[in-house]
Amino acid sequence: MKLLTLFGLVILLSSSVVNPSCDSPKKIANPTYLTKNVIVLVIDGPRMSETFGDSTGQYIPHLSKDMAPEGVLFTNFRNNGKTNTNSGHAAITTGVYQNIKNDGTELPKYPSMFQYYLKEKQLPKEKAWIVASKGKLNILANARKKGWNNSFMPSDYCGPNGNGNEYSADERTWDVVMTKLETDRPSLMLINLLEVDTRGHSNDWTNYLGAIQRTDEYAFQLWEFIQNNDYYKDNTTLIITNDHGRHIDGHKDGFKEHGDGCDGCRNIYMLALGPDFKKDLVVTEEFEQIDLSLTIAKLLHFDMPTSNGRVIGPLFE
Ligand SMILES: [Zn+2]
Ligand SMILES: [Zn+2]
């Protein structure tokens, strides 16, 4: 009886310590996470049929054999909005599907995870980075919404000269990524690699497959860096996903194009590895791009009140 009373007291005490705040419906009850940094690697435009939809994993040996066992793989992840580059990336960063012009002349309406994060945590812009092979993706740093336009913007280096113009070789983008990780040590970062998509648009099947293999190497290099870097190891979550897929074979131009609602364009993958996530788990339940930023907000303890997404529950221990 005495033991039971003591046990009850311990429960009472511990529950008062972790009392979650609930002053807004979007505020998430947060336990403490080990994650202090989140890196999102967006591999632009591979089809599932050449990535995790191929059970041999022949074009993604590192992702399928070295990395998936260390994290949670979502095989029914979706772009349920416009399946183009800028709209797909903006869905990931803002948690809202917005039909955005694909030429870099239109900003997302809603603020991104970068802006919410920097504002709430009062961090300098060097702590959040966007590094993209496609110059037009510098739109991800800003938003049209009143109070957010030109405010709380992350650092960005998009395109070959970092100025938002033209497209860069992934090799050059990667040099910038590694430099920023070593110097600024961002705690929130998004990377875009373009080669899979551009080889697809060139109707170059051999190099499209080659590019999938090269981005597999980059993903593994990043994972190894995280594991071996004193600053990032054991406290960094890595998310690897796509902005869109490509048409299924026999539909329109097949792998050469994308942009509609066919299953090839909508079905992408999402692989998440981190100290707070389960390991060696494949989830077939549907989740989608707009769920990512809210999940990241939960991990890094900030709010995303304009997100339409949900927290991706099956990730967590
Ligand atoms: Zn794209
Ligand atoms: Zn399609």
XYZ file of C-alpha atoms and ligand atoms in Angstrom:
319
model
C 0.000 0.000 0.000
C 2.821 2.314 1.002
C 4.639 1.356 -2.206
C 1.542 2.126 -4.273
C 1.240 5.580 -2.718
C 4.897 6.292 -3.447
C 4.416 5.055 -7.011
C 1.429 7.384 -7.422
C 3.460 10.315 -6.148
C 6.220 9.614 -8.651
C 3.673 9.557 -11.489
C 2.120 12.797 -10.245
C 5.513 14.501 -10.040
C 6.712 13.296 -13.422
C 3.461 14.253 -15.139
C 3.707 17.784 -13.791
C 7.256 18.060 -15.178
C 6.222 17.128 -18.723
C 2.979 19.079 -18.673
C 2.502 19.968 -22.347
C 1.527 23.497 -23.243
C -1.684 23.743 -25.193
C -2.315 27.424 -25.822
C -3.040 26.929 -29.510
C -4.420 23.994 -31.479
C -1.278 23.846 -33.664
C 1.000 23.847 -30.657
C 2.308 20.344 -30.282
C 2.887 18.642 -26.970
C 6.601 18.064 -27.156
C 8.761 15.673 -25.291
C 12.446 16.489 -25.496
C 14.095 15.138 -28.602
C 17.719 14.284 -29.251
C 17.474 15.987 -32.630
C 19.088 19.408 -32.708
C 19.628 19.636 -36.482
C 17.516 18.632 -39.468
C 18.788 18.273 -43.028
C 16.350 17.665 -45.897
C 17.858 16.333 -49.118
C 15.496 16.668 -52.076
C 16.488 14.546 -55.052
C 14.638 16.173 -57.918
C 12.242 14.001 -59.879
C 13.113 10.283 -59.820
C 10.292 7.816 -60.352
C 9.549 5.218 -57.702
C 9.923 2.507 -60.323
C 13.668 3.276 -60.501
C 14.156 3.855 -56.768
C 12.386 2.057 -53.924
C 9.726 0.655 -56.232
C 12.418 -1.611 -57.698
C 12.800 -4.395 -55.132
C 16.419 -5.020 -56.168
C 17.371 -1.417 -55.348
C 19.915 -1.674 -58.174
C 20.127 2.084 -58.807
C 20.079 3.109 -55.147
C 22.375 0.618 -53.408
C 23.289 2.937 -50.536
C 19.776 4.225 -49.882
C 18.234 0.763 -50.017
C 20.915 -1.329 -48.315
C 23.011 0.970 -46.127
C 20.546 3.655 -45.119
C 16.967 2.319 -45.127
C 17.819 -0.222 -42.383
C 18.933 2.720 -40.217
C 15.674 4.626 -40.546
C 12.032 4.648 -41.564
C 11.110 4.329 -45.230
C 7.749 5.573 -46.519
C 6.856 3.918 -49.810
C 3.474 5.612 -50.202
C 4.650 9.177 -49.753
C 2.827 11.614 -52.041
C 2.976 14.954 -53.711
C -0.775 15.629 -53.635
C -0.426 19.116 -55.115
C 1.057 20.427 -58.329
C 3.788 17.959 -59.333
C 6.319 20.548 -60.479
C 9.617 21.561 -58.898
C 8.748 24.856 -57.245
C 5.300 23.803 -56.023
C 6.648 20.469 -54.767
C 9.513 22.045 -52.846
C 7.218 24.745 -51.442
C 4.787 22.064 -50.221
C 7.701 20.521 -48.323
C 8.903 23.802 -46.798
C 5.539 25.499 -46.057
C 3.161 22.612 -45.341
C 0.694 24.044 -47.864
C -0.012 22.963 -51.447
C 0.256 26.067 -53.552
C 0.170 26.251 -57.309
C 3.294 28.340 -57.831
C 4.732 29.393 -61.195
C 7.613 27.060 -61.984
C 10.013 29.690 -63.368
C 11.110 31.315 -60.111
C 9.029 34.488 -60.496
C 6.453 33.630 -57.842
C 7.040 33.283 -54.112
C 5.085 30.890 -51.920
C 2.260 32.717 -50.169
C 2.812 31.092 -46.811
C 5.947 31.300 -44.664
C 8.307 28.358 -44.574
C 9.693 26.251 -41.771
C 12.907 28.290 -42.115
C 11.133 31.561 -41.366
C 9.078 30.181 -38.482
C 12.172 28.567 -37.027
C 14.449 31.602 -37.252
C 11.752 33.911 -35.902
C 10.683 31.796 -32.958
C 14.211 30.833 -31.938
C 15.612 34.310 -32.712
C 18.463 32.803 -34.659
C 20.723 34.448 -37.265
C 20.090 33.527 -40.894
C 23.297 31.457 -41.037
C 21.572 28.793 -38.922
C 19.122 27.965 -41.717
C 20.366 27.247 -45.231
C 18.872 26.453 -48.624
C 21.438 25.166 -51.138
C 19.959 24.256 -54.514
C 21.256 23.289 -57.922
C 18.225 25.051 -59.405
C 18.538 28.810 -59.087
C 14.769 29.319 -59.191
C 14.450 27.572 -55.832
C 15.584 30.722 -54.051
C 11.814 31.409 -53.851
C 11.834 28.982 -50.906
C 13.613 31.561 -48.760
C 10.769 34.061 -48.852
C 6.975 34.357 -48.643
C 4.299 36.749 -49.859
C 2.244 36.777 -46.671
C 2.040 40.086 -44.842
C 4.503 40.254 -41.992
C 6.711 37.557 -43.540
C 7.760 39.038 -46.882
C 11.533 39.711 -46.791
C 11.512 38.835 -43.089
C 13.194 36.062 -41.101
C 14.696 34.729 -44.331
C 17.211 31.886 -44.267
C 20.526 31.988 -46.121
C 20.397 30.615 -49.622
C 22.803 29.631 -52.381
C 20.747 28.641 -55.415
C 22.180 28.135 -58.875
C 25.843 28.153 -60.005
C 26.636 31.606 -58.608
C 24.312 31.444 -55.645
C 22.262 34.338 -56.957
C 19.071 32.521 -57.956
C 19.869 32.369 -61.663
C 20.370 29.327 -63.876
C 21.159 25.739 -62.980
C 24.292 24.366 -61.373
C 25.966 20.975 -61.665
C 25.212 18.936 -58.545
C 28.945 18.518 -57.982
C 29.311 22.250 -57.456
C 26.191 22.401 -55.288
C 27.668 19.654 -53.158
C 30.847 21.652 -52.533
C 28.695 24.507 -51.218
C 26.704 22.106 -49.017
C 29.817 20.657 -47.426
C 31.369 24.092 -46.938
C 28.282 25.457 -45.192
C 28.028 22.398 -42.967
C 31.642 22.917 -41.872
C 31.537 26.697 -41.463
C 28.017 27.909 -40.552
C 26.852 24.639 -39.027
C 23.186 25.208 -39.876
C 20.582 23.523 -37.694
C 18.008 23.493 -40.503
C 19.011 22.899 -44.108
C 17.405 21.970 -47.414
C 19.413 20.712 -50.375
C 18.195 20.270 -53.966
C 20.041 18.086 -56.481
C 18.805 18.393 -60.059
C 20.554 15.897 -62.301
C 17.944 13.116 -62.211
C 15.292 15.560 -63.369
C 17.323 17.252 -66.097
C 18.478 13.905 -67.566
C 14.865 12.785 -67.568
C 13.772 15.892 -69.454
C 16.571 15.222 -71.960
C 14.987 11.808 -72.559
C 18.391 10.295 -71.711
C 17.490 6.994 -70.021
C 21.091 5.875 -69.416
C 22.122 9.109 -67.755
C 18.801 9.361 -65.913
C 19.664 6.039 -64.267
C 23.264 7.182 -63.802
C 22.060 10.339 -62.063
C 19.915 8.291 -59.689
C 23.066 6.363 -58.787
C 25.099 9.560 -58.366
C 22.498 11.080 -56.042
C 22.520 7.801 -54.112
C 26.247 8.411 -53.568
C 25.628 11.981 -52.400
C 22.958 10.816 -49.954
C 25.331 8.245 -48.493
C 28.181 10.751 -48.325
C 25.944 13.090 -46.336
C 24.881 10.300 -43.988
C 28.521 9.313 -43.415
C 29.450 12.932 -42.800
C 26.737 13.222 -40.150
C 27.874 10.004 -38.463
C 31.506 11.088 -38.363
C 31.230 14.771 -37.568
C 31.584 15.706 -33.902
C 29.072 18.530 -34.216
C 26.337 16.637 -36.096
C 26.585 13.046 -34.953
C 23.842 11.609 -32.725
C 21.779 14.820 -32.856
C 20.912 15.184 -36.531
C 17.886 13.990 -38.462
C 18.305 13.393 -42.184
C 15.271 13.309 -44.478
C 15.622 12.252 -48.097
C 12.711 12.741 -50.448
C 11.627 14.035 -53.876
C 9.690 17.044 -55.120
C 7.713 14.905 -57.614
C 8.042 11.714 -59.622
C 7.597 11.332 -63.373
C 4.870 9.918 -65.628
C 4.433 6.169 -65.554
C 5.435 4.273 -68.688
C 2.823 4.434 -71.426
C 1.329 7.673 -70.087
C 2.087 10.807 -72.146
C 5.918 11.042 -72.553
C 6.679 8.539 -69.782
C 9.818 9.260 -67.737
C 10.681 12.337 -69.844
C 8.061 14.586 -68.222
C 6.004 15.132 -65.087
C 3.455 17.588 -63.777
C 0.070 15.890 -63.681
C -1.787 13.648 -61.251
C -0.684 10.242 -62.536
C 0.617 7.823 -59.942
C 4.159 8.115 -61.325
C 4.148 11.854 -60.652
C 2.464 11.675 -57.233
C 4.125 8.657 -55.608
C 7.551 9.519 -54.223
C 9.595 8.135 -51.350
C 10.603 9.539 -48.021
C 13.406 8.065 -45.961
C 13.983 9.520 -42.511
C 16.943 8.711 -40.284
C 17.580 10.230 -36.906
C 18.166 9.667 -33.206
C 14.451 10.002 -32.374
C 13.138 7.716 -35.109
C 12.563 4.001 -35.367
C 14.975 1.895 -37.396
C 14.523 -0.648 -40.151
C 10.837 0.085 -40.617
C 8.903 0.340 -43.880
C 5.636 2.281 -43.676
C 3.080 1.776 -46.434
C 0.474 4.098 -44.914
C 0.054 7.268 -46.951
C 1.774 10.450 -45.820
C 2.508 13.479 -47.932
C 4.809 16.405 -48.583
C 2.869 18.881 -46.464
C 3.444 16.652 -43.424
C 7.200 17.153 -43.431
C 7.610 20.694 -42.117
C 5.185 20.141 -39.228
C 7.111 17.010 -38.284
C 10.364 18.982 -38.405
C 8.743 21.736 -36.311
C 7.875 19.128 -33.691
C 11.454 17.838 -33.621
C 12.993 21.302 -33.302
C 10.282 22.653 -30.988
C 8.755 25.482 -32.963
C 5.261 26.212 -34.314
C 4.000 26.121 -37.916
C 0.491 27.577 -37.536
C -0.172 27.886 -41.290
C 0.759 24.269 -42.092
C -2.017 22.039 -43.385
C 0.009 18.921 -42.654
C 0.104 16.474 -39.789
C 2.929 15.099 -37.717
C 4.182 11.817 -39.180
C 3.479 9.600 -36.178
C 4.973 6.254 -37.300
C 8.464 7.803 -37.303
C 8.738 8.156 -33.588
C 9.936 5.702 -30.993
Zn 11.574 18.912 -59.892
Zn 2.372 12.068 -64.543
